Backbone as JSON Lines, residues from 0, in Angstrom:
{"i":0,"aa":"X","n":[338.95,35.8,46.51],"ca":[337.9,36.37,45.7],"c":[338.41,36.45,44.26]}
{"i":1,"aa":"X","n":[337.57,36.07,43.35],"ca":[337.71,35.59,41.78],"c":[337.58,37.24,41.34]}
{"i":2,"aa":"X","n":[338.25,37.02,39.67],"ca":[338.29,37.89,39.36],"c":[336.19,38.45,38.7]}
{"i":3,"aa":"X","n":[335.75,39.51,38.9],"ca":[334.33,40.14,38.54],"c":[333.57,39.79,40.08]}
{"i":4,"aa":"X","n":[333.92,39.02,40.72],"ca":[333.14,39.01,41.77],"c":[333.11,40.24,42.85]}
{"i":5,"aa":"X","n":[331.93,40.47,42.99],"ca":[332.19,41.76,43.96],"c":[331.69,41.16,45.45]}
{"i":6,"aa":"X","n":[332.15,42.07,46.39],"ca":[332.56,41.54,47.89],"c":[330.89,41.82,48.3]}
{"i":7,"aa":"X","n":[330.62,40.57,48.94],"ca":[328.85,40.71,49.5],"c":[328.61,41.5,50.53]}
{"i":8,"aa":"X","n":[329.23,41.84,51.44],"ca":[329.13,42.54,52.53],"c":[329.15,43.95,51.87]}
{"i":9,"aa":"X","n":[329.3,44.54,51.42],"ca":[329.53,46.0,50.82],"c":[328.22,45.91,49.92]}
{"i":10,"aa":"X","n":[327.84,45.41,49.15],"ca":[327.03,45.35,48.52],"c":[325.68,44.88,49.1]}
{"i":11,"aa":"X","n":[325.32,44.72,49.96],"ca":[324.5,44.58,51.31],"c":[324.39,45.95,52.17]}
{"i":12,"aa":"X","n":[325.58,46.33,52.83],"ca":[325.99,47.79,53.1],"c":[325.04,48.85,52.43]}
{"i":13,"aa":"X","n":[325.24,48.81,50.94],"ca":[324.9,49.81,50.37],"c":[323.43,49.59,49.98]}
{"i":14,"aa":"X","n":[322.94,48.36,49.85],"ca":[321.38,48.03,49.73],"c":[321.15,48.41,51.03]}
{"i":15,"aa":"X","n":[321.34,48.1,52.34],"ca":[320.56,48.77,53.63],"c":[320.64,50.02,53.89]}
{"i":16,"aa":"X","n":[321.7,50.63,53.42],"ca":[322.17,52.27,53.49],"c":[320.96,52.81,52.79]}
{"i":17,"aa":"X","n":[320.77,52.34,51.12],"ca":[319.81,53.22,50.66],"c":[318.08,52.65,50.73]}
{"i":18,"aa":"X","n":[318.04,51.49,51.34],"ca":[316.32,51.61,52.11],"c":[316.23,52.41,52.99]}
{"i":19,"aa":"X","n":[317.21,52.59,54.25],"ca":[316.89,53.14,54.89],"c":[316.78,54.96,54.94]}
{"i":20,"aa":"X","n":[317.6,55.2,53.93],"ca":[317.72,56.75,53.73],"c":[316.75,57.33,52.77]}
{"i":21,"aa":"X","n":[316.23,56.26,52.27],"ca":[314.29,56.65,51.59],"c":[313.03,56.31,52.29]}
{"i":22,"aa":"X","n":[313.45,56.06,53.79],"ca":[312.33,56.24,54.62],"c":[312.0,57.32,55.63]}
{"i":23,"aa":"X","n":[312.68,58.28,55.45],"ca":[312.54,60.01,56.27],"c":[311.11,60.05,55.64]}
{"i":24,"aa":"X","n":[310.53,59.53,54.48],"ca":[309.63,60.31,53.98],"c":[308.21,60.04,55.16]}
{"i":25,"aa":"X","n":[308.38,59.01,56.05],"ca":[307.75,58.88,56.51],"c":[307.2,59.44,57.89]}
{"i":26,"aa":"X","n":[306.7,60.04,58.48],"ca":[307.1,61.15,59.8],"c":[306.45,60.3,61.01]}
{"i":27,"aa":"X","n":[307.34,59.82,61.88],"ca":[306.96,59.21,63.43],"c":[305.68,60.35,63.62]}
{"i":28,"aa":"X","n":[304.21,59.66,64.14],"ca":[303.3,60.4,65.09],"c":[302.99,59.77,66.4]}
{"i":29,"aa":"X","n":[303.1,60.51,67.61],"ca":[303.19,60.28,68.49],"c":[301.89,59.1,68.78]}
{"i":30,"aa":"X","n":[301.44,58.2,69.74],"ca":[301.21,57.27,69.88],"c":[301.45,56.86,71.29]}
{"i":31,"aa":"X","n":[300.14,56.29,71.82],"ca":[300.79,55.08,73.09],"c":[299.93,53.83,73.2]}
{"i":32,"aa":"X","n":[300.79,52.5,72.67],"ca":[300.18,51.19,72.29],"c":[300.73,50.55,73.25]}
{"i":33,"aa":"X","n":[300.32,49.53,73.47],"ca":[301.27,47.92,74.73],"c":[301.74,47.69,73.11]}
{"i":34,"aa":"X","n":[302.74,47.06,73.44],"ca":[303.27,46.22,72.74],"c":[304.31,45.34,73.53]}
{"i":35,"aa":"X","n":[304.29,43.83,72.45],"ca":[305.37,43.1,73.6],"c":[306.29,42.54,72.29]}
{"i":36,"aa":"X","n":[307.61,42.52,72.1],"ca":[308.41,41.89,71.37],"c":[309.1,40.78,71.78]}
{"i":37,"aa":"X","n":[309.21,39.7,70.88],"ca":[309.8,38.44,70.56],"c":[311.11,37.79,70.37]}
{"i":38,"aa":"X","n":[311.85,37.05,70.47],"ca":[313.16,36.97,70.14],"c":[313.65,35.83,70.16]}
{"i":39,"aa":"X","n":[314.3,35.06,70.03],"ca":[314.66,34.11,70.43],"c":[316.44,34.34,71.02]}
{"i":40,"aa":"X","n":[316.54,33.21,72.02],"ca":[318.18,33.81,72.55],"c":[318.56,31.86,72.28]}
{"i":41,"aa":"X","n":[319.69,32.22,71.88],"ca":[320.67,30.76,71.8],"c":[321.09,30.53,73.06]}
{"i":42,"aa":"X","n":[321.31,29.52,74.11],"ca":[322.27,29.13,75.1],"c":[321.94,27.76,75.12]}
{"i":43,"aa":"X","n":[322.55,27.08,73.69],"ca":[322.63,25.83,73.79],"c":[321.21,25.11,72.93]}
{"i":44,"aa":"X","n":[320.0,25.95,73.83],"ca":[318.92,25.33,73.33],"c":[318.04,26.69,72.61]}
{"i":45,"aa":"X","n":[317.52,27.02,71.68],"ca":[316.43,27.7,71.12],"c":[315.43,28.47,72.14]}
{"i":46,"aa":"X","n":[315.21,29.36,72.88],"ca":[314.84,29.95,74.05],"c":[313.71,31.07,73.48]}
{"i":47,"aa":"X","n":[312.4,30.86,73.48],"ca":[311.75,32.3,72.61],"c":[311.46,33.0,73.8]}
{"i":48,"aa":"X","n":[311.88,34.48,74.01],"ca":[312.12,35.18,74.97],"c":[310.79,36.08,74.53]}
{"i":49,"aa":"X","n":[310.06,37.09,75.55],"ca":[308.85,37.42,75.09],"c":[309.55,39.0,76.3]}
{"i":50,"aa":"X","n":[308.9,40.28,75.86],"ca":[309.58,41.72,76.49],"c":[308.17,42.2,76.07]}
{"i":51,"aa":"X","n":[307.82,43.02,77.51],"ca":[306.57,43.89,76.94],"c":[306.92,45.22,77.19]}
{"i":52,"aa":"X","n":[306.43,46.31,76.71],"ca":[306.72,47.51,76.29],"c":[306.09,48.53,75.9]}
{"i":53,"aa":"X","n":[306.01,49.69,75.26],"ca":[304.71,50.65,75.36],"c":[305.24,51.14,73.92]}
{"i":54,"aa":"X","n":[304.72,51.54,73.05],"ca":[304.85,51.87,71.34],"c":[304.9,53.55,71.66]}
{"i":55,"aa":"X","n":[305.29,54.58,71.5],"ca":[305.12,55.87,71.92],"c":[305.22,56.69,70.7]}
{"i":56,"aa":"X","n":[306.1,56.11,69.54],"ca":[306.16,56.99,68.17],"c":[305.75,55.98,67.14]}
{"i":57,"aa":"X","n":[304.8,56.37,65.95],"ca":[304.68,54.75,64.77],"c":[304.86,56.08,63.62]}
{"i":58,"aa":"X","n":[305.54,54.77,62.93],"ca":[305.3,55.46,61.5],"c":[305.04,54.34,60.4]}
{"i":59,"aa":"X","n":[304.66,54.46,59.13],"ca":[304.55,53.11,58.29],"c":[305.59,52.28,58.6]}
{"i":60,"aa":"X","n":[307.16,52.84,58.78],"ca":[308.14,52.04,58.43],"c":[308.89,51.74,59.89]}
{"i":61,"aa":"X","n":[308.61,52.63,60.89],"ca":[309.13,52.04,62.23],"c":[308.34,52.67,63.36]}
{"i":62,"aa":"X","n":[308.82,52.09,64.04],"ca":[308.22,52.61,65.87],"c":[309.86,52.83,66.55]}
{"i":63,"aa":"X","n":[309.18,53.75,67.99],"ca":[309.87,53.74,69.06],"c":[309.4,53.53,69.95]}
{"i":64,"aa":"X","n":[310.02,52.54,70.67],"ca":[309.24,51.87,71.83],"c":[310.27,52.22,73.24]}
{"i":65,"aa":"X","n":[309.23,52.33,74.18],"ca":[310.07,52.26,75.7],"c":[309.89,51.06,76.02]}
{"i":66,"aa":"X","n":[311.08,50.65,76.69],"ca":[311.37,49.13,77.79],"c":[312.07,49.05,78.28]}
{"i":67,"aa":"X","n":[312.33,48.15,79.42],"ca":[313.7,47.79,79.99],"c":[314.52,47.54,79.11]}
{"i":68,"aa":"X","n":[315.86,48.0,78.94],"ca":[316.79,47.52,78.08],"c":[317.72,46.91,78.78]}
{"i":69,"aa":"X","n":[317.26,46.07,80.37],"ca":[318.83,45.47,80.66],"c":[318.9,44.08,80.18]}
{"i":70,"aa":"X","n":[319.09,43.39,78.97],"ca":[319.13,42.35,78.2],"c":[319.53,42.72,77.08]}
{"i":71,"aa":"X","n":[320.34,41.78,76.28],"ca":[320.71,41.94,74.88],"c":[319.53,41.76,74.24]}
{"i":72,"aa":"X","n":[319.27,43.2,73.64],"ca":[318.56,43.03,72.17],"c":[318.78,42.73,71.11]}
{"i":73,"aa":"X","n":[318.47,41.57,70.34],"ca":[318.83,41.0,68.89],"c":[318.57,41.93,67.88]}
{"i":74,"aa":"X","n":[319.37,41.63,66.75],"ca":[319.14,43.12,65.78],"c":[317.91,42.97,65.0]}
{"i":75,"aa":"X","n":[317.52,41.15,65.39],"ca":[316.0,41.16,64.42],"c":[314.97,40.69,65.94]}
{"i":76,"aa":"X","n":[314.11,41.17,65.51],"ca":[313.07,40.59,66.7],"c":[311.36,40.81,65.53]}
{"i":77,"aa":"X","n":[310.71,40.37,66.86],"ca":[308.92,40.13,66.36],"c":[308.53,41.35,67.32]}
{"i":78,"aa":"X","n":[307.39,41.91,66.58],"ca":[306.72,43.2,67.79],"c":[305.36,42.56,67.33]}
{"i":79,"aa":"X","n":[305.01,42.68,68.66],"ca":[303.17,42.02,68.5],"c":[302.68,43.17,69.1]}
{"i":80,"aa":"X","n":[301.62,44.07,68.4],"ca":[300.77,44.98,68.8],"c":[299.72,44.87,69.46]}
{"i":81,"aa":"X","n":[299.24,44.42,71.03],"ca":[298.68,43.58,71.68],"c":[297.35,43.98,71.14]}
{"i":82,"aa":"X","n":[296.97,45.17,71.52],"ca":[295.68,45.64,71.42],"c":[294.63,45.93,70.3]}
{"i":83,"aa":"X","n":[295.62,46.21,69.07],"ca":[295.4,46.71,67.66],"c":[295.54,45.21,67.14]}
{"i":84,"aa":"X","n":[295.52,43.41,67.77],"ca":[295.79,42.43,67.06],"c":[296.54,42.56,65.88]}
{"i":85,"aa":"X","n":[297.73,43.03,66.11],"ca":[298.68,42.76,64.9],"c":[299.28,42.19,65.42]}
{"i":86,"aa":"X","n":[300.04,40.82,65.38],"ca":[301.04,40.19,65.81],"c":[301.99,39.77,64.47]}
{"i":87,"aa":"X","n":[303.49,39.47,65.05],"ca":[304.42,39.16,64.93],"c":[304.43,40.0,62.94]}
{"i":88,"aa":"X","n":[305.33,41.57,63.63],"ca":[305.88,42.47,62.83],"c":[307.12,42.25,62.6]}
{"i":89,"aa":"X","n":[307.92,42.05,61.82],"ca":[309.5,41.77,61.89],"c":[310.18,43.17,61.93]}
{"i":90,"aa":"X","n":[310.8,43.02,62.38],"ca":[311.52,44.71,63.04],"c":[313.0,44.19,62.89]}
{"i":91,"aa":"X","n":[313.42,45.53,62.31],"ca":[314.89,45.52,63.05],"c":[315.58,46.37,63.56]}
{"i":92,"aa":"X","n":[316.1,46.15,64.58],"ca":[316.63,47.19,65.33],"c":[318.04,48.1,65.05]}
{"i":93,"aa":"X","n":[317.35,49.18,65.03],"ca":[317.77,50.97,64.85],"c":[319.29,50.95,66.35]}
{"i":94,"aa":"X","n":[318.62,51.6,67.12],"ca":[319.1,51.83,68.01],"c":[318.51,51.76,69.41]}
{"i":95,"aa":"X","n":[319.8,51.17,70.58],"ca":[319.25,51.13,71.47],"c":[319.69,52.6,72.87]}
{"i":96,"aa":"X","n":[318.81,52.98,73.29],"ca":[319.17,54.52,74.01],"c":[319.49,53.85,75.16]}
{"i":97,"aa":"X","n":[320.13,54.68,75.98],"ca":[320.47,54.43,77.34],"c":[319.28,54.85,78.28]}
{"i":98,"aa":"X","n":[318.22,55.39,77.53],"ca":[317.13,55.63,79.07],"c":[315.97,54.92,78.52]}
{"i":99,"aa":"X","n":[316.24,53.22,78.03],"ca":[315.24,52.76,77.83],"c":[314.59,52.33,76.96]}
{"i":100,"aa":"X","n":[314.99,53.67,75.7],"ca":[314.1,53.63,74.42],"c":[314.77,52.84,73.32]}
{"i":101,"aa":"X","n":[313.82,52.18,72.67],"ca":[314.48,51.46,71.54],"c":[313.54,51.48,70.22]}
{"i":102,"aa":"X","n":[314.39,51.83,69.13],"ca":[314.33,52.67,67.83],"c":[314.17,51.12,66.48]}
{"i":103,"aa":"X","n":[313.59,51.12,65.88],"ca":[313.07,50.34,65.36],"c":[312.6,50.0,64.14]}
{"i":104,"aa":"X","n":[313.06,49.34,62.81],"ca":[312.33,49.89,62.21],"c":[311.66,48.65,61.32]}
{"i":105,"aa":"X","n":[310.69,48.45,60.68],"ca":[309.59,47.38,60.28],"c":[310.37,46.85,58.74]}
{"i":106,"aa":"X","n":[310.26,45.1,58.94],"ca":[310.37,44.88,57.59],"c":[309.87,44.89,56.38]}
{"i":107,"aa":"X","n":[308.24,45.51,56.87],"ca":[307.52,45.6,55.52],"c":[306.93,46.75,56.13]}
{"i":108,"aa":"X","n":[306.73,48.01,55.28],"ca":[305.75,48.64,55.43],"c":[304.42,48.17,55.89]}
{"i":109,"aa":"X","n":[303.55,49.19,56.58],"ca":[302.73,48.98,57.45],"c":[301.6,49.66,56.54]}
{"i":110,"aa":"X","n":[300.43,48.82,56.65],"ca":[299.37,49.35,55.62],"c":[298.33,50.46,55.9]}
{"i":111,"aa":"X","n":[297.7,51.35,55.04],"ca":[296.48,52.21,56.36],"c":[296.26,52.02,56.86]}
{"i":112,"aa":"X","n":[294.98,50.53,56.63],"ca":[294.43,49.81,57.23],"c":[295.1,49.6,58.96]}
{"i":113,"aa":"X","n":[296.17,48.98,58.88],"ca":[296.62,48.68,60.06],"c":[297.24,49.82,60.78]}
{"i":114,"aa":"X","n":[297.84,50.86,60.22],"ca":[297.69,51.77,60.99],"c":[297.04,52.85,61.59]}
{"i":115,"aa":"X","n":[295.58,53.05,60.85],"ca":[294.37,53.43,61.6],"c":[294.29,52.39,62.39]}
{"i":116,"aa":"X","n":[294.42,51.43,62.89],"ca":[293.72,49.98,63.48],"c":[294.57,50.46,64.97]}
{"i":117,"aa":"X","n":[295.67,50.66,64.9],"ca":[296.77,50.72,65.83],"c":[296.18,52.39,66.45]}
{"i":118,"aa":"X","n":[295.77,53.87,65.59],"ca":[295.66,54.43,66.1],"c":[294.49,54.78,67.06]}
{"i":119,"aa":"X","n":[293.25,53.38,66.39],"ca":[292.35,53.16,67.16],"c":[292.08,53.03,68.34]}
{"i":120,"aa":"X","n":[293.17,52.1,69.1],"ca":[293.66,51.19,70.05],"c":[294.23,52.43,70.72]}
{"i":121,"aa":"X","n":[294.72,53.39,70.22],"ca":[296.48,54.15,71.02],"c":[295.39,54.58,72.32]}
{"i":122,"aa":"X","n":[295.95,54.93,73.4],"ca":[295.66,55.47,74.79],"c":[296.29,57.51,74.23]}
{"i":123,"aa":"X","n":[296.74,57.65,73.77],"ca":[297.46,58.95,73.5],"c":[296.33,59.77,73.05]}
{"i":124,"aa":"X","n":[296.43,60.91,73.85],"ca":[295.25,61.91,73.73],"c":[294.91,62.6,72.11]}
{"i":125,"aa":"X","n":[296.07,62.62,71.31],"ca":[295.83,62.53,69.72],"c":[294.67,61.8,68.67]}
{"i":126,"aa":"X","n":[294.86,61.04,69.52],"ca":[293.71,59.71,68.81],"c":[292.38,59.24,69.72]}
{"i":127,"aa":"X","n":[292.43,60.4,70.42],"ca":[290.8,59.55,71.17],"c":[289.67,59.81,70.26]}
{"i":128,"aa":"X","n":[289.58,60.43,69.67],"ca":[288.01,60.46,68.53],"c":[288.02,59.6,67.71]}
{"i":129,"aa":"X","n":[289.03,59.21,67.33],"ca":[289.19,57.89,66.13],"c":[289.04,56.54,66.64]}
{"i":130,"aa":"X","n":[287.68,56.5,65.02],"ca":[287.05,55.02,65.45],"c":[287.26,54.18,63.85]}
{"i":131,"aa":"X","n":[286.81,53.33,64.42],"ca":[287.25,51.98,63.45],"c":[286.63,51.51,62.44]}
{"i":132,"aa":"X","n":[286.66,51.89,61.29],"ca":[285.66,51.59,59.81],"c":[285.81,50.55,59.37]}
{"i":133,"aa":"X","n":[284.67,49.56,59.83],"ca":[284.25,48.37,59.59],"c":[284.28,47.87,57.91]}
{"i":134,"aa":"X","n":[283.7,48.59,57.13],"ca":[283.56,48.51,55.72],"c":[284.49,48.78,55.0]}
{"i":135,"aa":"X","n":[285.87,49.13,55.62],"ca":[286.71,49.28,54.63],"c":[287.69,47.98,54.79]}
């Protein structure tokens, strides 16, 4: 490493450190969506692997989802919101729990729009009166 050059990995470090520590502002509300996530796995050949799953917390900037977790989860994957037609969200993965749950969080913020759309759809007793405004 030359002299003024600074080391990329640290400087990456500290760009993901501080996106992610300016998204508390956002508060998980409970929720229950299908959702199925995407992935692709390498063994030789390009493999797009498809996992379905249930959405239980959303917020603009992430979800927590329940699923089987006995498979390696990639740290980037696709979440397709079956019901609310949002497909292929780029996510990256938070953390994975040992009873299942996996923590998540979105590469782009998530718009009103689409998240009234999603709370439209939810099965979760929070959101059964909410309906879907065509005109906006």
């Amino acid at each position: 490493m030359g002299m003024g050059q600074v080391p990329r990995n640290n400087y990456l470090n500290k760009e993901e450190s501080f996106m992610y520590d300016r998204e508390k502002s956002f508060p998980m509300e409970d929720t229950c969506n299908e959702a199925r996530i995407e992935f692709t796995e390498n063994g030789g050949l390009v493999n797009l692997v498809s996992r379905r799953g249930l959405i239980v917390k959303l917020s603009r900037s992430g979800a927590v989802i329940t699923m089987t977790t006995k498979f390696q989860l990639p740290r980037n994957f696709y979440l397709d919101i079956v019901s609310a037609r949002l497909p292929m969200i780029g996510c990256l993965t938070q953390r994975v729990y040992p009873n299942d749950v996996v923590e998540a969080r979105f590469l782009r913020l998530l718009s009103d729009k689409d998240l009234q759309r999603i709370f439209v759809y939810s099965t979760h007793r929070n959101h059964q009166g909410r309906t879907l405004d065509i005109y906006s």
